[in-house]
Amino acid sequence: MLSVVIPAFNEQENIPAAAEKLSEILSPVTDFELIFVDDGSRDNTWNIIKELSEKDKSVKGLHFSRNFGKEGAIFAGLKAASGDCVAVIDCDLQHPPQLLPDMLSAWKNGAEVVEAVKSSRGKEGIIYKLFAKSFYRMMKNSSNINLDGASDYKLMDRKVVDALNDMPERLTFFRALSCWVGFKTERIEFDVAPRNAGKTKWSFRKLFKYALSSITSFTNVPMQIITVSGILFFIFAIILGVQTIVNFCMGTAADGFSTVILLILIVGSILMLGIGIIGYYLSKIYEEIKCRPRYIVSERAGDLSGQDNKR
Ligand code: UDP
Ligand code: MG
């Protein structure tokens, strides 16, 4: 049986279309359940999911008490899924569901993770593309996880889902974690379709925060950069120190105010930057040790037979 996890945030126009399309494509090939995870939508999304689940036994739903973000929604769906394999797909049909039968047969042929990889990035602004590119490069250089073209559109074997469910961390980054756990992976390319209805649910601010937290949850390189720049600065300080002493001994040490001002500015900003980076990691540690749940489920719909959905 295949479980399909579909995170949805304010997607009232897209739910019926997605359910219909998925059922149409999946019913000839396999048994399936559709788990819509309503990420605290403020529109009619949850009522539509509930109605659908009453009419159609394969539709199930979870409703969060507020918006916890797509990551929480994905992991809630993974916990609730009971299939032998689980697919994660966007609600807006930007991830073409026609690919699912191919992904399924790749899984049947032994792949444990089937990644759908973007062969084109669809309609995105130039700045957005630039940010995405530099973010992916940073992830690749610092943690050796290749996210080029990666999306959240994946099909995973039960083993992989169990491994992900066992991750104790709260600040997750599904796209990279599903790569980090390893397993036999196969990639299938797809073209990003335009959004079915509605607008993107990611503001620039939300995306930027997401990128920052993903980088810090996968690598300590930003902190090592501080150490390296400290070392470089120390070498520079020795050279300048020697010069200053020599000047002093030769009695020519009076002027040089610009140097002092520049040094204070540079040292000050590097120190503050360093403290900021360390502070950021500290705040992440703080968030993790508080051990708050990743999300809170306030309602359920349909017959969810997966594991306990608490965390
Ligand atoms: N989404 C979510 N919670 C959020 C933001 C988005 O569950 O806080 C869902 C959204 O409903 C959609 C998927 O994540 O199914 C991808 O979002 P979107 O299409 O807005 O992102 P884009 O395709 O523009 O990157
Ligand atoms: Mg989308």
XYZ file of C-alpha atoms and ligand atoms in Angstrom:
337
model
C 0.000 0.000 0.000
C 1.119 3.539 -0.810
C 0.577 6.474 1.535
C 0.646 9.912 -0.006
C 1.423 12.785 2.362
C 0.153 16.142 1.157
C 0.977 19.230 3.248
C -1.575 21.968 2.705
C -1.687 25.532 3.965
C -4.584 27.702 2.777
C -5.166 25.504 -0.253
C -8.970 25.319 -0.401
C -9.045 25.517 -4.199
C -6.415 22.820 -4.619
C -7.566 20.052 -2.262
C -10.429 18.629 -4.377
C -8.372 18.861 -7.566
C -5.386 17.156 -5.942
C -7.505 14.380 -4.407
C -9.266 13.708 -7.678
C -6.105 13.699 -9.767
C -4.229 11.455 -7.321
C -7.094 8.950 -7.057
C -7.452 8.854 -10.807
C -3.765 8.121 -11.297
C -3.230 5.765 -8.357
C -6.341 3.589 -8.323
C -5.348 1.520 -11.396
C -1.839 0.820 -10.032
C -2.035 0.333 -6.276
C -3.869 0.511 -2.951
C -3.371 3.937 -1.472
C -4.295 6.437 1.217
C -4.158 10.214 0.837
C -3.117 11.983 4.031
C -3.804 15.705 3.822
C -2.003 17.575 6.566
C -3.682 20.904 7.094
C -0.957 23.175 8.447
C -3.285 25.441 10.412
C -5.014 26.937 7.390
C -7.165 29.986 7.963
C -9.478 29.295 5.030
C -11.863 26.440 4.324
C -9.135 23.837 3.738
C -9.903 21.708 6.787
C -13.676 21.540 6.175
C -13.036 20.437 2.606
C -10.645 17.716 3.783
C -13.215 16.514 6.351
C -15.985 16.404 3.773
C -13.803 14.507 1.342
C -12.783 12.000 4.008
C -16.438 11.259 4.770
C -17.182 10.540 1.128
C -13.957 8.738 0.282
C -12.381 6.167 2.614
C -8.909 6.650 1.124
C -8.819 10.341 2.121
C -7.537 11.087 5.622
C -6.587 14.288 7.322
C -4.720 15.909 10.182
C -5.370 19.449 11.288
C -2.746 21.485 13.155
C -3.692 23.890 15.909
C -1.817 26.658 14.049
C 0.621 27.097 11.165
C 3.728 25.092 12.086
C 5.348 25.165 8.633
C 5.698 22.646 5.846
C 8.393 20.641 7.662
C 6.073 19.916 10.579
C 3.304 18.986 8.164
C 5.532 16.533 6.288
C 6.744 14.840 9.452
C 3.226 14.610 10.879
C 2.163 12.904 7.665
C 5.105 10.486 7.798
C 4.181 9.525 11.370
C 0.557 8.965 10.455
C 1.255 7.020 7.265
C 0.784 3.269 7.374
C 1.810 2.335 3.822
C 4.680 0.075 2.753
C 5.975 3.119 0.966
C 5.197 6.779 1.446
C 5.231 9.613 -1.066
C 5.355 13.311 -0.210
C 3.843 15.683 -2.740
C 2.761 19.347 -2.859
C -0.901 20.169 -2.827
C -0.774 22.642 -5.716
C -0.045 19.991 -8.399
C 3.337 21.594 -9.133
C 4.737 18.140 -8.514
C 3.190 16.172 -11.390
C 1.263 13.191 -9.927
C 1.643 11.378 -13.271
C 5.168 10.583 -12.065
C 3.952 8.487 -9.129
C 3.448 5.213 -11.079
C 7.050 5.477 -12.368
C 8.332 6.209 -8.889
C 6.348 3.268 -7.611
C 7.837 0.883 -10.131
C 11.345 2.174 -9.329
C 10.576 1.310 -5.708
C 9.306 -2.132 -6.702
C 12.583 -2.628 -8.575
C 14.533 -2.132 -5.372
C 15.043 1.602 -4.891
C 14.452 2.653 -1.290
C 14.277 6.385 -1.929
C 12.956 7.673 -5.229
C 13.694 11.354 -5.587
C 11.902 13.473 -8.130
C 14.458 15.991 -9.330
C 13.594 19.291 -10.975
C 15.024 19.383 -14.478
C 13.831 22.977 -14.762
C 12.894 25.269 -11.926
C 9.600 26.475 -13.384
C 8.675 30.126 -13.225
C 10.861 31.745 -10.571
C 12.350 35.208 -10.283
C 16.062 35.755 -10.927
C 16.792 36.751 -7.322
C 14.953 33.679 -6.047
C 17.008 31.447 -8.364
C 20.240 33.125 -7.258
C 19.425 32.603 -3.584
C 18.409 28.993 -4.164
C 21.629 28.329 -6.111
C 23.956 29.832 -3.494
C 22.065 28.077 -0.715
C 22.444 24.708 -2.474
C 26.127 25.353 -3.147
C 26.688 26.162 0.508
C 24.913 22.976 1.586
C 26.938 20.916 -0.851
C 30.313 22.377 0.102
C 29.739 22.245 3.809
C 27.821 19.046 4.370
C 28.303 17.099 1.159
C 24.598 16.819 0.501
C 23.749 17.452 -3.123
C 20.476 19.329 -3.262
C 20.811 20.399 -6.873
C 17.303 20.247 -8.294
C 16.062 18.544 -5.123
C 12.457 18.963 -4.134
C 10.250 17.586 -1.401
C 8.650 15.281 -3.968
C 9.863 11.848 -2.876
C 8.774 8.293 -2.501
C 10.309 6.358 0.368
C 10.327 2.794 1.542
C 8.903 1.990 5.004
C 12.481 1.497 6.318
C 13.383 5.050 5.344
C 10.201 6.475 6.835
C 10.861 4.634 10.090
C 14.410 6.002 10.135
C 13.077 9.519 9.631
C 10.399 9.026 12.285
C 13.094 7.997 14.736
C 14.994 11.277 14.338
C 14.731 13.030 17.669
C 15.548 16.505 16.365
C 12.869 19.141 16.105
C 14.454 21.522 13.616
C 14.211 19.281 10.604
C 15.023 19.792 6.952
C 13.235 16.997 5.147
C 14.894 17.512 1.756
C 18.358 16.983 3.205
C 17.469 14.524 5.954
C 15.992 12.080 3.462
C 19.376 12.207 1.721
C 21.377 12.065 4.952
C 19.758 8.785 6.071
C 21.305 7.104 3.038
C 19.595 4.057 1.452
C 19.489 3.074 -2.178
C 18.397 6.178 -4.038
C 17.119 6.660 -7.525
C 16.393 9.963 -9.246
C 13.631 10.720 -11.707
C 13.519 14.073 -13.483
C 10.447 16.248 -13.805
C 9.466 19.699 -14.987
C 7.877 21.945 -12.401
C 4.307 22.663 -13.457
C 2.689 26.010 -12.809
C 0.607 26.297 -9.637
C -2.906 24.870 -10.007
C -4.604 27.691 -8.096
C -3.736 30.309 -5.497
C -0.389 31.914 -4.698
C 2.839 30.524 -3.208
C 2.663 30.152 0.558
C 6.306 31.065 1.075
C 7.149 34.678 1.676
C 10.752 35.778 1.140
C 11.153 36.129 4.900
C 9.846 32.592 5.518
C 12.200 31.165 2.879
C 15.211 33.048 4.253
C 14.538 31.756 7.770
C 14.063 28.258 6.358
C 17.416 28.447 4.537
C 19.263 29.735 7.618
C 17.830 27.089 9.880
C 18.536 24.374 7.297
C 22.164 25.392 6.970
C 22.725 25.503 10.700
C 20.958 22.209 11.253
C 23.339 20.518 8.811
C 26.693 22.165 9.241
C 28.980 23.963 11.692
C 30.928 25.625 8.905
C 29.725 29.166 9.784
C 31.307 28.748 13.229
C 34.526 27.407 11.712
C 34.635 30.445 9.457
C 34.841 32.572 12.604
C 37.824 30.559 13.830
C 39.579 30.817 10.479
C 39.003 34.547 10.234
C 40.279 34.829 13.808
C 43.499 33.074 12.791
C 43.914 35.273 9.706
C 43.318 38.330 11.818
C 45.869 37.154 14.364
C 48.552 36.869 11.666
C 47.658 40.330 10.471
C 47.850 41.567 14.086
C 51.362 40.132 14.549
C 52.635 41.883 11.425
C 51.025 45.169 12.399
C 52.255 44.747 15.987
C 55.851 44.281 14.890
C 55.604 47.317 12.649
C 54.149 49.384 15.481
C 56.937 48.395 17.886
C 59.582 49.127 15.280
C 58.017 52.525 14.627
C 57.915 53.183 18.346
C 61.599 52.304 18.793
C 62.561 54.544 15.908
C 60.550 57.376 17.414
C 58.153 57.755 14.491
C 54.966 56.486 16.119
C 52.870 59.648 16.368
C 50.516 59.574 13.372
C 48.354 56.666 12.194
C 44.893 57.572 13.412
C 43.247 56.235 10.266
C 44.799 52.841 10.962
C 43.386 52.875 14.483
C 39.913 53.805 13.317
C 39.927 51.166 10.573
C 41.152 48.508 12.980
C 38.462 49.304 15.520
C 35.780 49.137 12.843
C 37.024 45.865 11.383
C 37.620 44.143 14.699
C 34.289 45.383 16.037
C 32.270 44.083 13.125
C 34.041 40.739 12.956
C 33.469 40.219 16.667
C 29.798 41.113 16.412
C 29.320 38.884 13.396
C 31.010 36.060 15.279
C 28.858 36.542 18.345
C 25.791 36.647 16.089
C 26.643 33.327 14.456
C 27.378 31.654 17.775
C 24.180 33.174 19.165
C 22.213 31.697 16.306
C 23.520 28.197 16.997
C 22.875 28.730 20.692
C 19.268 29.667 19.993
C 18.882 26.522 17.896
C 20.287 24.418 20.757
C 17.889 26.169 23.105
C 14.961 25.379 20.823
C 16.020 21.733 20.609
C 16.491 21.182 24.338
C 13.103 22.652 25.138
C 11.812 19.471 23.509
C 8.594 21.050 22.365
C 6.685 19.004 19.808
C 7.241 19.873 16.148
C 3.530 20.412 15.701
C 0.256 19.992 17.557
C -2.568 18.056 15.953
C -5.945 19.439 16.939
C -8.237 17.297 14.784
C -8.135 14.146 12.703
C -10.296 12.887 9.880
C -10.658 9.418 8.418
C -9.162 6.185 9.673
C -5.530 6.959 10.465
C -3.800 3.757 11.379
C -0.163 4.929 11.462
C 1.845 5.483 14.620
C 0.973 7.874 17.388
C 0.940 11.389 15.944
C 2.055 13.289 19.003
C 5.486 14.368 17.882
N 2.838 24.590 2.832
C 2.560 24.196 4.142
N 2.837 25.060 5.164
C 3.395 26.301 4.958
C 3.700 26.670 3.614
C 3.412 25.785 2.589
O 2.065 23.093 4.374
O 3.604 27.032 5.927
C 2.527 23.651 1.714
C 1.654 24.237 0.632
O 0.291 24.126 0.939
C 2.035 23.396 -0.565
C 3.503 23.078 -0.309
O 3.722 23.322 1.088
O 1.310 22.180 -0.636
C 4.417 23.929 -1.158
O 4.130 25.288 -0.971
P 4.092 26.325 -2.157
O 3.467 25.720 -3.363
O 3.454 27.574 -1.628
O 5.641 26.555 -2.383
P 6.383 26.746 -3.795
O 5.886 25.656 -4.701
O 5.967 28.092 -4.260
O 7.824 26.635 -3.445
Mg 4.054 25.184 -5.121
